[in-house]
Tab-separated table of C-alpha atoms and ligand atoms in Angstrom:
chain	number	residue	atom	x	y	z
A	708	MET	CA	-5.793	0.875	-24.017
A	709	THR	CA	-3.658	-0.307	-21.057
A	710	LYS	CA	-2.023	2.154	-19.107
A	711	ARG	CA	1.719	1.277	-18.129
A	712	VAL	CA	2.473	2.688	-14.639
A	713	THR	CA	5.890	2.640	-12.806
A	714	ILE	CA	5.644	3.467	-8.902
A	715	LEU	CA	9.026	5.099	-7.311
A	716	GLY	CA	8.413	4.328	-3.608
A	717	SER	CA	5.785	1.595	-3.976
A	718	THR	CA	6.564	0.465	-0.377
A	719	GLY	CA	5.563	3.871	1.140
A	720	SER	CA	2.538	5.129	1.971
A	721	ILE	CA	1.524	6.807	-1.063
A	722	GLY	CA	3.084	4.270	-3.073
A	723	GLU	CA	0.846	1.594	-1.177
A	724	SER	CA	-2.270	3.455	-1.994
A	725	THR	CA	-1.417	3.774	-5.655
A	726	LEU	CA	-1.484	0.026	-5.887
A	727	ASP	CA	-4.626	-0.170	-4.204
A	728	LEU	CA	-6.277	1.814	-7.004
A	729	VAL	CA	-4.211	-0.505	-9.633
A	730	ARG	CA	-5.939	-3.464	-7.757
A	731	ARG	CA	-9.582	-1.950	-7.870
A	732	ALA	CA	-8.885	-0.774	-11.819
A	733	LYS	CA	-10.633	-3.110	-14.550
A	734	PRO	CA	-8.725	-6.087	-15.848
A	735	GLY	CA	-6.135	-4.808	-18.543
A	736	GLU	CA	-6.747	-1.012	-17.400
A	737	ILE	CA	-3.335	-0.470	-15.946
A	738	LYS	CA	0.004	-2.556	-16.218
A	739	VAL	CA	2.564	-2.094	-13.404
A	740	VAL	CA	6.289	-1.867	-15.113
A	741	ALA	CA	8.700	-1.063	-12.410
A	742	LEU	CA	8.433	-0.898	-8.633
A	743	THR	CA	11.091	0.530	-6.243
A	744	ALA	CA	11.711	0.695	-2.688
A	745	ASN	CA	14.898	1.513	-0.186
A	746	SER	CA	15.251	-1.543	2.147
A	747	ASN	CA	11.828	-3.022	2.422
A	748	SER	CA	12.835	-6.013	-0.200
A	749	GLU	CA	10.216	-8.264	1.206
A	750	LYS	CA	7.094	-5.961	0.670
A	751	LEU	CA	8.746	-5.051	-2.895
A	752	ALA	CA	8.691	-8.744	-3.590
A	753	SER	CA	5.179	-9.187	-2.734
A	754	GLN	CA	4.092	-6.501	-4.768
A	755	ALA	CA	6.030	-7.495	-7.526
A	756	ILE	CA	4.780	-10.785	-7.841
A	757	GLU	CA	1.218	-9.655	-6.938
A	758	PHE	CA	1.310	-7.028	-9.766
A	759	LYS	CA	3.483	-8.975	-12.126
A	760	ALA	CA	6.059	-6.204	-12.397
A	761	GLU	CA	8.614	-6.311	-15.031
A	762	PHE	CA	11.298	-4.982	-12.901
A	763	VAL	CA	11.914	-3.787	-8.898
A	764	ALA	CA	14.892	-1.491	-7.918
A	765	LEU	CA	16.053	-1.534	-4.495
A	766	ALA	CA	18.012	1.473	-3.512
A	767	ASN	CA	19.981	-0.031	-0.218
A	768	ASN	CA	22.031	-3.188	-1.120
A	769	LYS	CA	21.667	-4.247	2.481
A	770	ASN	CA	18.537	-6.529	1.676
A	771	ALA	CA	19.216	-7.439	-1.846
A	772	GLU	CA	19.821	-11.249	-1.112
A	773	VAL	CA	16.281	-11.180	0.740
A	774	LEU	CA	14.869	-9.928	-2.881
A	775	ARG	CA	16.761	-12.139	-5.035
A	776	GLU	CA	15.737	-15.116	-3.051
A	777	ALA	CA	12.085	-14.040	-2.974
A	778	LEU	CA	11.947	-13.404	-6.741
A	779	LYS	CA	14.063	-16.408	-8.146
A	780	ASP	CA	11.485	-18.477	-9.610
A	781	THR	CA	9.995	-15.438	-11.402
A	782	ASN	CA	10.924	-13.744	-14.563
A	783	ILE	CA	11.080	-10.152	-12.488
A	784	GLU	CA	14.286	-8.599	-13.186
A	785	ILE	CA	16.186	-6.907	-10.262
A	786	GLY	CA	18.506	-3.614	-9.973
A	787	ILE	CA	20.246	-2.723	-6.859
A	788	GLY	CA	21.673	0.545	-5.691
A	789	PRO	CA	20.679	4.091	-6.861
A	790	ASP	CA	21.564	3.617	-10.386
A	791	ALA	CA	18.632	0.893	-10.537
A	792	LEU	CA	16.100	3.500	-9.337
A	793	ILE	CA	17.007	5.637	-12.348
A	794	GLU	CA	16.869	2.402	-14.466
A	795	ALA	CA	13.238	1.977	-13.156
A	796	ALA	CA	12.253	5.552	-13.825
A	797	SER	CA	13.679	5.545	-17.289
A	798	ARG	CA	11.530	2.341	-18.166
A	799	GLU	CA	8.863	3.086	-21.091
A	800	VAL	CA	5.444	4.129	-19.349
A	801	ASP	CA	2.795	6.478	-19.732
A	802	PHE	CA	2.572	7.234	-16.059
A	803	CYS	CA	5.185	7.320	-13.363
A	804	MET	CA	4.046	8.007	-9.765
A	805	ALA	CA	7.108	9.924	-7.814
A	806	ALA	CA	6.558	8.862	-4.025
A	807	ILE	CA	10.050	8.530	-2.705
A	808	ILE	CA	10.443	10.254	0.333
A	809	GLY	CA	12.900	13.275	0.618
A	810	ALA	CA	15.440	14.439	-1.401
A	811	ALA	CA	16.583	11.054	-2.596
A	812	GLY	CA	13.785	11.120	-5.150
A	813	LEU	CA	14.969	14.002	-7.031
A	814	GLU	CA	17.204	12.127	-9.387
A	815	PRO	CA	14.803	9.273	-10.252
A	816	THR	CA	12.053	11.589	-10.673
A	817	LEU	CA	13.756	13.861	-13.162
A	818	ALA	CA	14.790	10.638	-15.034
A	819	ALA	CA	10.859	9.827	-15.200
A	820	VAL	CA	10.540	13.709	-16.295
A	821	ASP	CA	12.913	13.316	-19.101
A	822	GLN	CA	10.682	10.500	-20.805
A	823	GLY	CA	8.374	13.498	-21.334
A	824	ILE	CA	5.298	11.227	-19.849
A	825	HIS	CA	2.834	12.094	-17.093
A	826	VAL	CA	4.490	12.379	-13.573
A	827	GLY	CA	2.208	12.032	-10.453
A	828	LEU	CA	4.279	14.366	-8.034
A	829	ALA	CA	3.976	13.257	-4.430
A	830	ASN	CA	7.609	13.922	-3.535
A	831	LYS	CA	7.501	17.451	-2.661
A	832	GLU	CA	11.180	17.677	-1.519
A	833	CYS	CA	12.508	17.357	-5.072
A	834	LEU	CA	10.676	20.655	-5.996
A	835	VAL	CA	11.600	22.629	-2.723
A	836	CYS	CA	15.596	21.684	-3.370
A	837	ALA	CA	15.801	22.171	-7.066
A	838	GLY	CA	12.328	24.308	-8.244
A	839	ASP	CA	13.828	25.993	-10.902
A	840	LEU	CA	15.739	23.158	-12.356
A	841	PHE	CA	13.001	20.784	-12.003
A	842	MET	CA	10.291	23.020	-13.442
A	843	GLN	CA	12.690	24.096	-16.515
A	844	ARG	CA	13.414	20.229	-16.852
A	845	VAL	CA	9.302	19.507	-16.995
A	846	LYS	CA	9.114	22.248	-19.556
A	847	THR	CA	11.969	21.604	-21.977
A	848	LYS	CA	11.097	17.671	-21.827
A	849	GLY	CA	7.363	18.037	-22.281
A	850	ALA	CA	6.360	16.154	-19.444
A	851	THR	CA	2.990	16.879	-17.661
A	852	LEU	CA	3.232	17.375	-13.910
A	853	LEU	CA	0.283	16.223	-11.900
A	854	PRO	CA	0.267	17.271	-8.340
A	855	VAL	CA	-0.513	14.505	-5.974
A	856	ASP	CA	-0.093	16.392	-2.618
A	857	SER	CA	-3.691	17.009	-1.665
A	858	GLU	CA	-3.315	20.965	-1.667
A	859	HIS	CA	-1.632	21.234	-4.907
A	860	ASN	CA	-3.816	18.590	-6.585
A	861	ALA	CA	-6.806	20.756	-5.362
A	862	ILE	CA	-5.279	23.968	-6.769
A	863	PHE	CA	-4.380	22.109	-9.680
A	864	GLN	CA	-8.267	21.222	-10.107
A	865	VAL	CA	-9.759	24.778	-9.716
A	866	LEU	CA	-6.745	27.090	-11.131
A	867	GLU	CA	-7.665	28.466	-14.656
A	868	ARG	CA	-4.085	28.171	-15.643
A	869	ASP	CA	-4.825	29.931	-19.170
A	870	LYS	CA	-5.729	33.139	-17.469
A	871	PRO	CA	-3.118	33.882	-14.820
A	872	LYS	CA	-3.836	37.469	-14.515
A	873	GLY	CA	-7.119	36.471	-13.028
A	874	VAL	CA	-5.493	34.919	-10.091
A	875	LYS	CA	-5.313	36.991	-6.965
A	876	ARG	CA	-3.839	34.232	-4.669
A	877	LEU	CA	-3.351	30.813	-3.638
A	878	ILE	CA	-5.110	29.498	-0.249
A	879	LEU	CA	-3.306	26.384	0.926
A	880	THR	CA	-5.223	24.625	3.875
A	881	ALA	CA	-3.581	22.768	6.791
A	882	SER	CA	-4.755	20.665	9.335
A	883	GLY	CA	-2.618	21.917	11.907
A	884	GLY	CA	-1.328	18.506	12.893
A	885	PRO	CA	-1.671	16.771	16.007
A	886	PHE	CA	-0.453	19.814	18.554
A	887	ARG	CA	-2.525	22.634	17.081
A	888	GLU	CA	-3.725	23.635	20.256
A	889	ALA	CA	-0.604	22.583	22.316
A	890	SER	CA	0.945	24.854	24.600
A	891	ILE	CA	4.844	25.581	24.311
A	892	GLU	CA	5.180	23.516	27.581
A	893	THR	CA	3.683	20.529	26.156
A	894	LEU	CA	5.741	20.913	22.919
A	895	GLN	CA	8.748	20.637	24.870
A	896	LYS	CA	7.836	17.260	26.205
A	897	VAL	CA	6.533	15.577	22.853
A	898	THR	CA	7.351	12.070	22.153
A	899	ARG	CA	7.859	10.467	19.097
A	900	GLU	CA	4.437	8.518	19.172
A	901	ASP	CA	2.470	11.701	19.889
A	902	ALA	CA	4.345	13.411	17.186
A	903	LEU	CA	3.447	10.385	14.753
A	904	ASN	CA	-0.094	10.338	15.809
A	905	HIS	CA	-1.897	12.590	13.085
A	906	PRO	CA	-5.367	13.432	13.885
A	907	VAL	CA	-6.631	13.130	10.248
A	908	TRP	CA	-4.146	11.773	7.778
A	909	SER	CA	-2.389	8.221	7.699
A	910	MET	CA	1.186	8.907	6.336
A	911	GLY	CA	4.666	7.715	6.299
A	912	ALA	CA	6.847	8.944	9.323
A	913	LYS	CA	8.463	11.463	8.024
A	914	ILE	CA	5.644	13.652	6.651
A	915	SER	CA	4.063	13.027	9.961
A	916	ILE	CA	6.783	14.667	11.850
A	917	ASP	CA	6.911	17.371	9.381
A	918	SER	CA	3.016	17.662	9.520
A	919	ALA	CA	3.469	18.196	13.494
A	920	THR	CA	6.451	20.913	13.375
A	921	LEU	CA	4.197	22.300	10.254
A	922	MET	CA	7.427	22.269	8.207
A	923	ASN	CA	5.157	20.109	5.752
A	924	LYS	CA	3.105	23.266	4.954
A	925	GLY	CA	6.307	25.313	4.570
A	926	LEU	CA	7.481	22.778	2.225
A	927	GLU	CA	4.201	23.046	0.382
A	928	LEU	CA	4.518	26.660	0.533
A	929	ILE	CA	7.752	26.487	-1.765
A	930	GLU	CA	6.194	23.611	-3.780
A	931	ALA	CA	3.304	25.532	-4.293
A	932	SER	CA	5.212	28.951	-5.416
A	933	TYR	CA	7.417	26.800	-8.036
A	934	LEU	CA	4.457	24.677	-9.269
A	935	PHE	CA	2.097	27.479	-9.818
A	936	ASP	CA	4.734	30.217	-10.546
A	937	ARG	CA	3.373	32.399	-7.854
A	938	PRO	CA	5.406	34.465	-5.213
A	939	SER	CA	5.283	33.877	-1.756
A	940	ALA	CA	3.361	36.937	-1.131
A	941	GLU	CA	0.641	35.647	-3.440
A	942	ILE	CA	-0.014	32.062	-1.356
A	943	ASP	CA	-1.478	32.101	2.205
A	944	ILE	CA	-1.728	29.333	4.523
A	945	LEU	CA	-4.989	28.821	6.757
A	946	VAL	CA	-5.227	26.155	9.158
A	947	HIS	CA	-8.399	23.941	8.668
A	948	PRO	CA	-8.690	21.127	11.139
A	949	GLN	CA	-11.497	19.270	9.380
A	950	SER	CA	-9.212	18.636	6.277
A	951	ILE	CA	-12.264	18.660	4.053
A	952	ILE	CA	-11.265	21.555	1.945
A	953	HIS	CA	-8.036	20.893	0.150
A	954	SER	CA	-7.037	24.095	-0.856
A	955	MET	CA	-8.566	27.350	-2.383
A	956	VAL	CA	-7.767	29.843	-5.465
A	957	GLU	CA	-9.372	33.246	-5.077
A	958	TYR	CA	-9.649	35.048	-8.297
A	959	ILE	CA	-9.732	39.092	-8.849
A	960	ASP	CA	-13.357	39.232	-9.301
A	961	GLY	CA	-13.626	37.959	-5.435
A	962	SER	CA	-14.706	34.371	-6.251
A	963	VAL	CA	-13.118	31.514	-4.383
A	964	LEU	CA	-12.743	28.213	-5.914
A	965	ALA	CA	-11.998	24.999	-3.595
A	966	GLN	CA	-12.174	21.635	-4.066
A	967	LEU	CA	-13.426	19.484	-1.276
A	968	GLY	CA	-13.168	15.701	-0.386
A	969	SER	CA	-12.766	13.297	2.508
A	970	PRO	CA	-9.142	13.430	3.792
A	971	ASP	CA	-7.993	10.413	1.914
A	972	MET	CA	-4.891	10.059	-0.490
A	973	ARG	CA	-6.336	7.817	-2.864
A	974	THR	CA	-8.650	10.947	-4.410
A	975	PRO	CA	-5.469	13.239	-5.485
A	976	ILE	CA	-3.736	9.719	-6.886
A	977	ALA	CA	-6.761	8.700	-8.845
A	978	TYR	CA	-6.716	12.201	-10.341
A	979	ALA	CA	-3.031	12.066	-11.121
A	980	MET	CA	-2.957	8.398	-12.390
A	981	GLY	CA	-6.264	8.700	-14.412
A	982	TRP	CA	-5.786	12.235	-15.842
A	983	PRO	CA	-6.999	13.680	-18.164
A	984	ASP	CA	-9.967	11.486	-17.500
A	985	ARG	CA	-11.519	10.730	-13.858
A	986	MET	CA	-10.780	7.208	-12.162
A	987	ALA	CA	-12.918	5.745	-9.506
A	988	ALA	CA	-11.564	5.738	-6.042
A	989	PRO	CA	-13.331	3.732	-3.146
A	990	VAL	CA	-13.182	6.842	-0.565
A	991	GLU	CA	-15.587	7.873	1.836
A	992	ARG	CA	-18.151	10.535	0.004
A	993	LEU	CA	-18.831	13.623	1.584
A	994	ASP	CA	-22.049	14.143	3.613
A	995	LEU	CA	-22.505	17.924	3.266
A	996	THR	CA	-25.403	18.237	5.501
A	997	LYS	CA	-22.996	17.261	8.178
A	998	MET	CA	-20.146	19.907	7.271
A	999	SER	CA	-21.755	22.729	9.209
A	1000	GLY	CA	-18.640	22.873	11.327
A	1001	LEU	CA	-15.870	23.713	9.114
A	1002	THR	CA	-13.508	26.305	10.542
A	1003	PHE	CA	-10.403	28.325	9.226
A	1004	PHE	CA	-7.748	30.542	11.474
A	1005	LYS	CA	-4.425	31.641	10.837
A	1006	PRO	CA	-1.550	29.508	11.747
A	1007	ASP	CA	0.741	30.539	15.023
A	1008	ILE	CA	4.180	31.051	13.576
A	1009	HIS	CA	5.429	31.539	16.918
A	1010	LYS	CA	4.778	28.331	18.097
A	1011	PHE	CA	5.509	26.709	14.732
A	1012	PRO	CA	8.514	28.398	13.255
A	1013	ALA	CA	9.131	25.816	10.840
A	1014	LEU	CA	6.734	27.807	8.816
A	1015	ARG	CA	8.296	31.217	9.091
A	1016	LEU	CA	11.564	29.574	8.211
A	1017	ALA	CA	10.071	28.126	5.050
A	1018	ARG	CA	8.734	31.358	3.777
A	1019	GLU	CA	11.923	33.207	4.462
A	1020	ALA	CA	13.583	30.499	2.391
A	1021	LEU	CA	11.538	30.623	-0.418
A	1022	GLU	CA	11.730	34.564	-0.403
A	1023	VAL	CA	15.604	34.188	-0.194
A	1024	GLY	CA	15.568	31.822	-3.040
A	1025	GLY	CA	18.461	30.486	-4.550
A	1026	LYS	CA	20.091	27.483	-2.393
A	1027	ALA	CA	17.968	28.409	0.982
A	1028	PRO	CA	15.116	25.908	0.081
A	1029	CYS	CA	17.582	23.352	-0.501
A	1030	VAL	CA	19.382	23.894	2.675
A	1031	LEU	CA	16.100	23.888	4.789
A	1032	ASN	CA	14.987	20.965	3.083
A	1033	ALA	CA	18.183	18.752	3.944
A	1034	ALA	CA	18.733	20.051	7.461
A	1035	ASN	CA	15.128	19.267	8.430
A	1036	GLU	CA	15.538	15.643	6.890
A	1037	ILE	CA	18.695	15.264	9.159
A	1038	ALA	CA	16.645	16.771	12.142
A	1039	VAL	CA	13.358	14.856	11.599
A	1040	ALA	CA	15.721	11.557	11.540
A	1041	ALA	CA	17.492	12.733	14.740
A	1042	PHE	CA	14.027	13.145	16.372
A	1043	LEU	CA	12.681	9.672	15.342
A	1044	GLN	CA	15.900	7.951	16.612
A	1045	GLY	CA	15.542	9.887	19.869
A	1046	GLN	CA	18.292	11.849	19.648
A	1047	VAL	CA	16.918	15.238	19.693
A	1048	LYS	CA	13.625	16.927	21.253
A	1049	PHE	CA	10.553	17.892	19.282
A	1050	LEU	CA	11.720	21.861	19.340
A	1051	ASP	CA	15.191	20.984	18.293
A	1052	ILE	CA	13.766	20.454	14.931
A	1053	PRO	CA	13.389	24.052	13.702
A	1054	HIS	CA	16.351	25.294	15.894
A	1055	ILE	CA	18.724	22.947	13.815
A	1056	VAL	CA	17.401	24.348	10.375
A	1057	GLU	CA	17.422	27.621	11.443
A	1058	SER	CA	21.005	27.290	12.428
A	1059	ALA	CA	21.849	25.278	8.934
A	1060	LEU	CA	20.205	28.352	7.309
A	1061	ASP	CA	22.262	30.968	9.195
A	1062	GLN	CA	25.463	29.159	8.554
A	1063	HIS	CA	24.890	28.647	4.962
A	1064	SER	CA	23.606	32.132	4.376
A	1065	LYS	CA	27.107	33.389	4.971
A	1066	ARG	CA	28.344	31.792	1.476
A	1067	SER	CA	28.562	33.898	-1.268
A	1068	CYS	CA	26.683	31.767	-3.709
A	1069	PHE	CA	23.637	31.346	-1.407
A	1070	GLY	CA	21.287	33.672	-3.345
A	1071	LYS	CA	21.969	31.867	-6.738
A	1072	SER	CA	19.967	29.047	-7.878
A	1073	PRO	CA	21.826	25.796	-8.657
A	1074	CYS	CA	21.993	25.284	-12.391
A	1075	GLU	CA	23.027	21.793	-12.216
A	1076	VAL	CA	21.718	18.470	-10.444
A	1077	ALA	CA	25.408	18.190	-8.953
A	1078	ASP	CA	25.293	21.651	-7.443
A	1079	ILE	CA	21.782	20.804	-5.675
A	1080	ILE	CA	23.493	17.218	-4.488
A	1081	THR	CA	26.751	18.995	-3.090
A	1082	THR	CA	24.292	21.729	-1.212
A	1083	ASP	CA	22.214	19.080	-0.028
A	1084	ASN	CA	25.194	17.243	1.601
A	1085	GLU	CA	26.709	20.273	2.904
A	1086	ALA	CA	23.801	21.595	4.582
A	1087	ARG	CA	23.244	17.532	6.216
A	1088	ILE	CA	26.631	17.607	7.265
A	1089	THR	CA	26.079	21.251	9.120
A	1090	ALA	CA	22.573	19.906	10.907
A	1091	HIS	CA	24.594	16.690	11.864
A	1092	GLU	CA	27.509	18.731	13.451
A	1093	HIS	CA	24.615	20.753	15.303
A	1094	ILE	CA	22.848	17.704	16.465
A	1095	VAL	CA	26.330	16.381	17.709
A	1096	SER	CA	27.034	19.597	19.831
A	1097	LEU	CA	23.624	19.806	21.482
B	587	NDP	P1	7.242	6.700	3.289
B	587	NDP	O1	8.214	7.094	4.335
B	587	NDP	O2	5.696	5.775	3.664
B	587	NDP	O3	7.299	5.968	1.929
B	587	NDP	C1	8.797	6.274	1.292
B	587	NDP	C2	9.030	5.411	0.346
B	587	NDP	O4	10.337	5.882	-0.442
B	587	NDP	C3	9.217	3.934	0.414
B	587	NDP	O5	9.030	3.272	-0.609
B	587	NDP	C4	10.657	3.896	0.692
B	587	NDP	O6	11.410	2.633	0.503
B	587	NDP	C5	11.274	4.846	-0.201
B	587	NDP	N1	12.405	5.593	0.198
B	587	NDP	C6	12.815	5.951	1.178
B	587	NDP	N2	14.264	6.260	1.463
B	587	NDP	C7	14.675	6.267	0.161
B	587	NDP	C8	15.908	6.423	-0.758
B	587	NDP	N3	16.922	7.042	0.020
B	587	NDP	N4	16.201	5.925	-1.803
B	587	NDP	C9	15.111	5.199	-2.844
B	587	NDP	N5	13.842	5.139	-1.935
B	587	NDP	C10	13.767	5.385	-0.705
B	587	NDP	O7	6.713	8.168	2.560
B	587	NDP	P2	5.492	8.669	2.091
B	587	NDP	O8	4.533	7.895	1.155
B	587	NDP	O9	4.329	8.976	3.202
B	587	NDP	O10	5.596	9.905	1.318
B	587	NDP	C11	6.212	10.043	-0.054
B	587	NDP	C12	6.122	11.119	-0.494
B	587	NDP	O11	5.043	11.854	-1.042
B	587	NDP	C13	6.917	12.439	0.554
B	587	NDP	O12	8.097	13.060	-0.386
B	587	NDP	C14	5.742	12.873	1.080
B	587	NDP	O13	6.302	14.262	1.332
B	587	NDP	C15	4.909	12.795	-0.189
B	587	NDP	N6	3.514	12.996	0.405
B	587	NDP	C16	2.988	11.900	1.281
B	587	NDP	C17	1.699	12.016	1.563
B	587	NDP	C18	1.078	10.818	2.477
B	587	NDP	O14	-0.107	10.788	2.739
B	587	NDP	N7	1.578	9.985	3.069
B	587	NDP	C19	0.335	13.090	1.457
B	587	NDP	C20	1.407	14.201	0.432
B	587	NDP	C21	2.528	14.040	0.035
B	587	NDP	P3	11.426	1.570	1.753
B	587	NDP	O15	10.070	1.027	2.245
B	587	NDP	O16	12.291	0.595	1.684
B	587	NDP	O17	11.933	2.321	3.065
């Protein structure tokens, strides 16, 4: 049977890796239904033509004309603006890959969840800013959430979900990013290019900066807590520079189950898209005879305060993770544009959390998407004001 698939964020790093797997699938195995992008209309048009998509959606109307012109001799339907993303996510499919970056992915991903289908969740930010609401929606709509983040995908593969009492803790591994061994003096001088140069993974710009500050691991900690219904105290983080063990689950009998693989996102993507079956992925095979040098150590939260901030936000709960995420998105965008220094990023996030924590409803989880969007917008303004004042 042909699997009908939509990819939200098809022009990004995860989106392109997903399409690479579709390209290699057997003829008739996968049908691409809808593809979306923010502004890269040229790449979106060429993907839509190659994969014979039925519908494309562009969030930002700036390059809409380029898209219309490129697709004028095809039958491909075009949608422009944020509502078009919802329309793309609402098309009838078997599997939707949620790979938009940032909180912008929340509403389209929820629209996919509302279909009660299999959703490959790459977009960790939507769980960070709306964890309770998102997981509740997955449950009520009967959707199946398949984690694509390599760590969560690893845990999903080895977690005995039907025996939750047997689980002692989850262990998320972290590569440590490009500045694992850097001194504070070096961190003060980090450039955009240094921070984008990840030693192991090839990823989009925002997540690469998050990996360098270790905020990515902080976001993943929050993501894991909601996905697997575990408190902060039962989730540990270990730096594992080789990125071969993607994460582990420790059980009460002392067993530790791990998933291993080459650091290539096409493995977790194939797992999610093929689930419940396995799908072939053209990744480098592990040569276990060369695995004698696997190392693990605790992260340095003094050098990388983003990790501490994320854990604190998770423990406070309510709106704190949403504020953390929104302020981080603004701080990372400002760093990428050369407006702030690398070490300013956690300070901007911490100051937004401090300011918002004074509000009476800070510790209360938002119950409506509109509340989350309001909190997200307010935290963005706070972070922006901080940047202007620097
Ligand atoms: P990229 O930046 O490479 O791609 C992001 C995608 O989202 C692009 O298609 C982009 O369109 C689209 N997009 C950006 N902004 C908006 C917006 N405001 N509205 C609608 N669409 C938008 O990101 P990645 O592929 O690296 O990451 C995607 C998600 O997957 C993130 O949440 C990330 O944390 C997660 N993830 C990524 C991993 C990786 O290896 N890359 C690993 C694990 C998780 P356009 O091209 O037009 O800008």
